[in-house]
GROMACS .gro file of C-alpha atoms in nm:
model
  340
    1MET     CA    1  -2.032   0.742   0.435
    2LYS     CA    2  -2.275   0.544   0.614
    3ASN     CA    3  -2.216   0.191   0.460
    4VAL     CA    4  -1.856   0.150   0.343
    5LEU     CA    5  -1.706  -0.125   0.182
    6ILE     CA    6  -1.328  -0.191   0.198
    7THR     CA    7  -1.159  -0.400  -0.050
    8GLY     CA    8  -0.844  -0.567   0.060
    9GLY     CA    9  -0.927  -0.467   0.414
   10ALA     CA   10  -0.733  -0.763   0.579
   11GLY     CA   11  -0.409  -0.656   0.431
   12PHE     CA   12  -0.164  -0.408   0.555
   13ILE     CA   13  -0.281  -0.083   0.449
   14GLY     CA   14  -0.631  -0.189   0.442
   15SER     CA   15  -0.649  -0.308   0.790
   16ASN     CA   16  -0.502   0.009   0.911
   17PHE     CA   17  -0.760   0.200   0.721
   18VAL     CA   18  -1.031  -0.013   0.879
   19ARG     CA   19  -0.905   0.079   1.234
   20TYR     CA   20  -0.863   0.429   1.142
   21PHE     CA   21  -1.215   0.459   0.997
   22ILE     CA   22  -1.419   0.280   1.281
   23LYS     CA   23  -1.222   0.521   1.518
   24HIS     CA   24  -1.305   0.839   1.333
   25TYR     CA   25  -1.658   0.721   1.215
   26PRO     CA   26  -1.813   0.498   1.484
   27ASP     CA   27  -2.159   0.541   1.355
   28SER     CA   28  -2.067   0.400   1.008
   29ASN     CA   29  -2.101   0.039   0.895
   30VAL     CA   30  -1.766  -0.127   0.762
   31VAL     CA   31  -1.775  -0.417   0.527
   32VAL     CA   32  -1.427  -0.568   0.452
   33TYR     CA   33  -1.414  -0.772   0.126
   34ASP     CA   34  -1.095  -0.972   0.108
   35LYS     CA   35  -0.959  -1.283  -0.073
   36MET     CA   36  -0.749  -1.358   0.227
   37THR     CA   37  -0.431  -1.425   0.025
   38TYR     CA   38  -0.090  -1.468   0.197
   39ALA     CA   39  -0.090  -1.092   0.287
   40GLY     CA   40  -0.437  -1.082   0.409
   41ASN     CA   41  -0.498  -1.198   0.768
   42GLU     CA   42  -0.779  -1.195   1.009
   43GLU     CA   43  -0.531  -1.137   1.288
   44ASN     CA   44  -0.497  -0.805   1.133
   45LEU     CA   45  -0.852  -0.722   1.210
   46ALA     CA   46  -0.863  -0.897   1.559
   47ASP     CA   47  -0.927  -0.577   1.759
   48VAL     CA   48  -1.224  -0.488   1.547
   49MET     CA   49  -1.390  -0.814   1.489
   50GLY     CA   50  -1.644  -0.783   1.774
   51ASN     CA   51  -1.746  -0.443   1.668
   52GLU     CA   52  -2.133  -0.451   1.581
   53ASN     CA   53  -2.083  -0.208   1.293
   54PHE     CA   54  -1.797  -0.451   1.118
   55LYS     CA   55  -1.846  -0.732   0.889
   56LEU     CA   56  -1.584  -0.947   0.698
   57ILE     CA   57  -1.646  -1.115   0.377
   58LYS     CA   58  -1.396  -1.374   0.240
   59ALA     CA   59  -1.436  -1.334  -0.154
   60ASP     CA   60  -1.251  -1.247  -0.456
   61ILE     CA   61  -1.327  -0.917  -0.634
   62THR     CA   62  -1.299  -1.089  -0.959
   63GLU     CA   63  -1.630  -1.246  -0.890
   64GLN     CA   64  -1.872  -1.009  -1.034
   65GLU     CA   65  -2.194  -1.167  -0.938
   66VAL     CA   66  -2.071  -1.211  -0.560
   67PHE     CA   67  -1.934  -0.850  -0.542
   68GLU     CA   68  -2.262  -0.696  -0.677
   69THR     CA   69  -2.459  -0.893  -0.426
   70VAL     CA   70  -2.265  -0.772  -0.134
   71LEU     CA   71  -2.301  -0.437  -0.255
   72ALA     CA   72  -2.673  -0.455  -0.266
   73GLU     CA   73  -2.721  -0.663   0.056
   74ASN     CA   74  -2.523  -0.392   0.254
   75ASN     CA   75  -2.649  -0.087   0.096
   76ILE     CA   76  -2.295   0.016   0.026
   77ASP     CA   77  -2.254   0.391  -0.062
   78THR     CA   78  -1.885   0.421  -0.048
   79ILE     CA   79  -1.600   0.182  -0.162
   80VAL     CA   80  -1.234   0.223  -0.078
   81HIS     CA   81  -1.046  -0.007  -0.312
   82PHE     CA   82  -0.702  -0.143  -0.164
   83ALA     CA   83  -0.733  -0.507  -0.300
   84ALA     CA   84  -0.430  -0.567  -0.497
   85GLU     CA   85  -0.105  -0.780  -0.542
   86THR     CA   86   0.178  -0.530  -0.453
   87HIS     CA   87   0.516  -0.721  -0.418
   88VAL     CA   88   0.751  -0.626  -0.728
   89ASP     CA   89   0.957  -0.929  -0.713
   90ARG     CA   90   0.660  -1.161  -0.683
   91SER     CA   91   0.525  -0.983  -1.015
   92ILE     CA   92   0.837  -1.056  -1.199
   93GLU     CA   93   0.814  -1.410  -1.112
   94ASP     CA   94   0.430  -1.454  -1.182
   95PRO     CA   95   0.283  -1.151  -1.350
   96GLU     CA   96  -0.058  -1.313  -1.431
   97ILE     CA   97  -0.168  -1.314  -1.084
   98PHE     CA   98  -0.103  -0.927  -1.078
   99LEU     CA   99  -0.291  -0.903  -1.406
  100GLN     CA  100  -0.604  -1.087  -1.266
  101SER     CA  101  -0.604  -0.917  -0.930
  102ASN     CA  102  -0.497  -0.561  -1.012
  103VAL     CA  103  -0.652  -0.509  -1.371
  104VAL     CA  104  -0.937  -0.760  -1.386
  105GLY     CA  105  -1.032  -0.705  -1.027
  106THR     CA  106  -1.054  -0.320  -1.055
  107PHE     CA  107  -1.259  -0.364  -1.377
  108ARG     CA  108  -1.500  -0.589  -1.193
  109ILE     CA  109  -1.530  -0.315  -0.934
  110LEU     CA  110  -1.604  -0.035  -1.196
  111GLU     CA  111  -1.872  -0.241  -1.368
  112ALA     CA  112  -2.033  -0.278  -1.030
  113VAL     CA  113  -2.028   0.103  -0.964
  114ARG     CA  114  -2.129   0.176  -1.325
  115LYS     CA  115  -2.447  -0.012  -1.241
  116ASN     CA  116  -2.480   0.149  -0.910
  117PRO     CA  117  -2.412   0.529  -0.997
  118ASN     CA  118  -2.464   0.661  -0.651
  119ILE     CA  119  -2.174   0.473  -0.499
  120ARG     CA  120  -1.859   0.677  -0.446
  121LEU     CA  121  -1.536   0.504  -0.517
  122HIS     CA  122  -1.183   0.587  -0.412
  123HIS     CA  123  -0.909   0.392  -0.592
  124VAL     CA  124  -0.580   0.340  -0.404
  125SER     CA  125  -0.269   0.332  -0.623
  126THR     CA  126   0.109   0.364  -0.600
  127ASP     CA  127   0.402   0.598  -0.720
  128GLU     CA  128   0.540   0.321  -0.909
  129VAL     CA  129   0.334   0.381  -1.197
  130PHE     CA  130   0.541   0.691  -1.274
  131GLY     CA  131   0.871   0.498  -1.320
  132SER     CA  132   1.186   0.620  -1.193
  133LEU     CA  133   1.350   0.964  -1.113
  134PRO     CA  134   1.720   1.034  -1.176
  135LEU     CA  135   1.940   1.042  -0.859
  136ASP     CA  136   2.094   1.348  -1.021
  137GLN     CA  137   1.815   1.578  -1.035
  138MET     CA  138   1.681   1.600  -0.669
  139GLU     CA  139   1.464   1.866  -0.738
  140VAL     CA  140   1.243   1.673  -0.974
  141LYS     CA  141   0.939   1.502  -0.807
  142PHE     CA  142   0.638   1.311  -0.921
  143SER     CA  143   0.315   1.504  -0.939
  144GLU     CA  144  -0.025   1.447  -1.071
  145THR     CA  145   0.087   1.549  -1.409
  146THR     CA  146   0.368   1.315  -1.432
  147SER     CA  147   0.348   1.082  -1.728
  148TYR     CA  148   0.315   0.706  -1.642
  149ASP     CA  149   0.629   0.497  -1.731
  150PRO     CA  150   0.586   0.158  -1.528
  151LYS     CA  151   0.886  -0.062  -1.512
  152SER     CA  152   0.762  -0.380  -1.349
  153PRO     CA  153   0.461  -0.603  -1.407
  154TYR     CA  154   0.343  -0.476  -1.081
  155SER     CA  155   0.342  -0.112  -1.168
  156ALA     CA  156   0.220  -0.187  -1.512
  157SER     CA  157  -0.088  -0.352  -1.361
  158LYS     CA  158  -0.172  -0.054  -1.129
  159ALA     CA  159  -0.110   0.192  -1.417
  160ALA     CA  160  -0.372   0.008  -1.632
  161SER     CA  161  -0.614  -0.002  -1.329
  162ASP     CA  162  -0.573   0.391  -1.291
  163HIS     CA  163  -0.646   0.435  -1.632
  164PHE     CA  164  -0.956   0.213  -1.622
  165VAL     CA  165  -1.079   0.433  -1.332
  166ARG     CA  166  -1.039   0.759  -1.519
  167ALA     CA  167  -1.177   0.598  -1.828
  168TYR     CA  168  -1.495   0.493  -1.622
  169VAL     CA  169  -1.520   0.847  -1.494
  170ASN     CA  170  -1.493   1.012  -1.833
  171THR     CA  171  -1.729   0.760  -2.014
  172TYR     CA  172  -1.992   0.655  -1.750
  173GLY     CA  173  -1.963   0.964  -1.516
  174ILE     CA  174  -1.891   0.733  -1.213
  175LYS     CA  175  -1.802   0.914  -0.889
  176ALA     CA  176  -1.437   0.815  -0.821
  177THR     CA  177  -1.111   0.946  -0.716
  178ILE     CA  178  -0.756   0.820  -0.710
  179SER     CA  179  -0.463   0.857  -0.485
  180ASN     CA  180  -0.101   0.760  -0.577
  181CYS     CA  181   0.106   0.725  -0.239
  182SER     CA  182   0.464   0.656  -0.183
  183ASN     CA  183   0.590   0.349  -0.010
  184ASN     CA  184   0.394   0.272   0.316
  185TYR     CA  185   0.541   0.125   0.642
  186GLY     CA  186   0.412   0.077   1.001
  187PRO     CA  187   0.210  -0.208   1.179
  188TYR     CA  188   0.086  -0.515   1.032
  189CYS     CA  189   0.319  -0.487   0.693
  190TYR     CA  190   0.397  -0.832   0.573
  191PRO     CA  191   0.775  -0.930   0.642
  192GLU     CA  192   0.875  -0.951   0.273
  193LYS     CA  193   0.881  -0.566   0.232
  194LEU     CA  194   1.209  -0.391   0.319
  195ILE     CA  195   1.122  -0.203   0.645
  196PRO     CA  196   0.962  -0.514   0.843
  197LEU     CA  197   1.214  -0.757   0.650
  198ALA     CA  198   1.501  -0.555   0.803
  199ILE     CA  199   1.342  -0.535   1.157
  200THR     CA  200   1.222  -0.895   1.179
  201ARG     CA  201   1.573  -1.030   1.049
  202ALA     CA  202   1.755  -0.781   1.278
  203LEU     CA  203   1.563  -0.895   1.578
  204HIS     CA  204   1.680  -1.249   1.486
  205ASP     CA  205   2.060  -1.124   1.425
  206GLU     CA  206   2.006  -1.240   1.061
  207GLU     CA  207   2.147  -1.103   0.754
  208ILE     CA  208   1.951  -0.834   0.568
  209PRO     CA  209   1.976  -0.837   0.193
  210ILE     CA  210   1.994  -0.484   0.021
  211TYR     CA  211   2.005  -0.444  -0.349
  212GLY     CA  212   2.317  -0.325  -0.515
  213GLU     CA  213   2.489  -0.040  -0.321
  214GLY     CA  214   2.159   0.054  -0.153
  215ASN     CA  215   2.160   0.409  -0.281
  216GLN     CA  216   1.810   0.373  -0.448
  217ILE     CA  217   1.575   0.653  -0.281
  218ARG     CA  218   1.228   0.604  -0.171
  219ASP     CA  219   0.979   0.851  -0.041
  220TRP     CA  220   0.834   0.665   0.276
  221ILE     CA  221   0.483   0.759   0.421
  222HIS     CA  222   0.365   0.594   0.747
  223VAL     CA  223   0.034   0.403   0.721
  224ASP     CA  224  -0.140   0.636   0.945
  225ASP     CA  225  -0.065   0.928   0.723
  226HIS     CA  226  -0.189   0.754   0.442
  227CYS     CA  227  -0.511   0.669   0.597
  228TYR     CA  228  -0.558   1.041   0.697
  229GLY     CA  229  -0.486   1.144   0.354
  230ILE     CA  230  -0.746   0.889   0.205
  231ASP     CA  231  -1.008   1.026   0.472
  232LEU     CA  232  -0.937   1.375   0.347
  233ILE     CA  233  -0.988   1.277  -0.014
  234LEU     CA  234  -1.322   1.124   0.071
  235GLN     CA  235  -1.435   1.427   0.253
  236LYS     CA  236  -1.280   1.707   0.022
  237GLY     CA  237  -1.161   1.550  -0.306
  238LYS     CA  238  -1.317   1.639  -0.622
  239ILE     CA  239  -1.456   1.377  -0.836
  240GLY     CA  240  -1.235   1.263  -1.136
  241GLU     CA  241  -0.909   1.388  -0.953
  242THR     CA  242  -0.602   1.234  -0.864
  243TYR     CA  243  -0.403   1.314  -0.558
  244ILE     CA  244  -0.060   1.240  -0.460
  245LEU     CA  245  -0.004   1.142  -0.109
  246GLY     CA  246   0.385   1.150   0.022
  247GLY     CA  247   0.565   1.132   0.350
  248HIS     CA  248   0.842   1.393   0.329
  249GLY     CA  249   1.058   1.063   0.391
  250GLU     CA  250   1.308   1.060   0.116
  251LYS     CA  251   1.569   0.818   0.222
  252THR     CA  252   1.800   0.569   0.061
  253ASN     CA  253   1.737   0.201   0.108
  254LYS     CA  254   2.086   0.172   0.290
  255TRP     CA  255   1.982   0.443   0.520
  256ILE     CA  256   1.662   0.292   0.610
  257VAL     CA  257   1.829  -0.055   0.691
  258SER     CA  258   2.117   0.143   0.888
  259LYS     CA  259   1.890   0.321   1.085
  260ILE     CA  260   1.658   0.030   1.181
  261LEU     CA  261   1.987  -0.155   1.311
  262GLU     CA  262   2.075   0.151   1.511
  263LEU     CA  263   1.737   0.163   1.657
  264LEU     CA  264   1.742  -0.207   1.749
  265GLY     CA  265   2.116  -0.184   1.874
  266LYS     CA  266   2.247  -0.422   1.590
  267ASP     CA  267   2.557  -0.431   1.417
  268GLU     CA  268   2.584  -0.284   1.052
  269GLY     CA  269   2.752  -0.601   0.935
  270LEU     CA  270   2.391  -0.753   0.934
  271MET     CA  271   2.330  -0.544   0.617
  272VAL     CA  272   2.458  -0.750   0.297
  273HIS     CA  273   2.476  -0.599  -0.048
  274VAL     CA  274   2.321  -0.846  -0.317
  275GLY     CA  275   2.285  -0.822  -0.688
  276ASP     CA  276   2.036  -0.568  -0.813
  277ARG     CA  277   1.661  -0.616  -0.909
  278LYS     CA  278   1.586  -0.633  -1.283
  279GLY     CA  279   1.454  -0.290  -1.388
  280HIS     CA  280   1.489  -0.147  -1.033
  281ASP     CA  281   1.384   0.215  -1.019
  282GLU     CA  282   1.641   0.446  -0.881
  283ARG     CA  283   1.429   0.727  -0.688
  284TYR     CA  284   1.070   0.791  -0.592
  285ALA     CA  285   1.003   1.145  -0.464
  286MET     CA  286   0.644   1.299  -0.430
  287ASP     CA  287   0.519   1.640  -0.474
  288PHE     CA  288   0.199   1.653  -0.267
  289SER     CA  289   0.142   2.025  -0.275
  290LYS     CA  290  -0.195   1.965  -0.445
  291ALA     CA  291  -0.320   1.744  -0.147
  292LYS     CA  292  -0.166   1.994   0.084
  293ASP     CA  293  -0.312   2.311  -0.064
  294GLU     CA  294  -0.674   2.147  -0.148
  295LEU     CA  295  -0.710   1.908   0.116
  296GLY     CA  296  -0.501   2.034   0.422
  297PHE     CA  297  -0.282   1.713   0.425
  298ALA     CA  298   0.057   1.705   0.571
  299PRO     CA  299   0.232   1.404   0.741
  300GLN     CA  300   0.216   1.405   1.116
  301LYS     CA  301   0.541   1.275   1.238
  302PRO     CA  302   0.904   1.282   1.079
  303ILE     CA  303   1.026   0.945   0.957
  304GLU     CA  304   1.275   0.908   1.232
  305GLU     CA  305   1.015   0.909   1.494
  306ARG     CA  306   0.790   0.679   1.288
  307LEU     CA  307   1.050   0.439   1.221
  308LYS     CA  308   1.134   0.405   1.610
  309GLU     CA  309   0.749   0.357   1.659
  310THR     CA  310   0.752   0.082   1.392
  311ALA     CA  311   1.050  -0.083   1.529
  312GLU     CA  312   0.893  -0.110   1.872
  313TRP     CA  313   0.569  -0.240   1.731
  314TYR     CA  314   0.726  -0.527   1.571
  315LYS     CA  315   0.942  -0.593   1.861
  316ASN     CA  316   0.643  -0.616   2.093
  317ASN     CA  317   0.411  -0.815   1.850
  318GLN     CA  318   0.642  -1.100   1.730
  319GLU     CA  319   0.379  -1.351   1.775
  320TRP     CA  320   0.209  -1.158   1.474
  321TRP     CA  321   0.485  -1.201   1.223
  322GLN     CA  322   0.669  -1.512   1.340
  323ASP     CA  323   0.484  -1.747   1.086
  324SER     CA  324   0.469  -1.512   0.800
  325LYS     CA  325   0.853  -1.452   0.854
  326LYS     CA  326   0.948  -1.800   0.733
  327VAL     CA  327   0.791  -1.732   0.393
  328ALA     CA  328   0.971  -1.387   0.369
  329ASP     CA  329   1.289  -1.556   0.469
  330GLN     CA  330   1.282  -1.784   0.179
  331ILE     CA  331   1.290  -1.494  -0.053
  332ALA     CA  332   1.562  -1.316   0.158
  333GLU     CA  333   1.789  -1.638   0.151
  334LYS     CA  334   1.748  -1.639  -0.240
  335TYR     CA  335   1.858  -1.301  -0.254
  336LEU     CA  336   2.166  -1.354  -0.005
  337ALA     CA  337   2.272  -1.629  -0.234
  338ASN     CA  338   2.358  -1.354  -0.492
  339ARG     CA  339   2.564  -1.138  -0.254
  340ILE     CA  340   2.818  -0.908  -0.392
   0.00000   0.00000   0.00000
């Protein structure tokens, strides 16, 4: 991994991985390739901009010729593919953007790798491709053999991109792996997602919308643990294999918001129940025993400790999120108009 290209490297998970990679592989060259949509921000990379081994290229992964030129000019030997539209509610309102970015974009990358068979590709995906687990069967978890059952345009687009990667491994013999992770949280997450939304609105003493009764269960993984898991896959993962990455953080949405309010010393009355989302999955849970046994993967800290760290980061870095909060607030206020 001498010359690594990271798509979506200015986004939440991507920028955290950039910092992780530069810290652990200081002799490698890192090229971030990012379209810079609303969730991509140069400020996410401010602390690495001056690194002589770092380069930022603003471009769209759907632009085949541009992408292939960047690969050639930088002698890229490894691609870590984060670039994607990821917000479920946005996918319901405008699914075509998700088709273009997540499916067509991944296809363009695969075509480039097919032409450059020495490049190693890791494709980052989500647990949402598996659909939903029942609340009354807590012993059941998603694994690498779980059938796909996407419930939203977002998860359908990610499922399609996963299948394209597998098809290119089987058809063309490209060197690729896939990871499906649970819900990420941590520094630099755009305020439209549940945890940063709750933190940023609580810090302003504003109401926090929560779907239905808030009993939906998600497995949460801190972004640092996710980056660590991807590193292990790049180092030890078998070509063509898929790895589940989870955080041992199964909690209801209501518990998450309640815990955040407790950590910030805010009143529970800020949590407001609103009408549920269309096709809302009930529960996600991850069986990451394969990654544990084959790669040595395990989350480094419990969710309670990680949530405290995350709340402190947002409290101490308000200049980073104040502007983006305005857009997230528009979404939140729309939900609050449908309170129950």
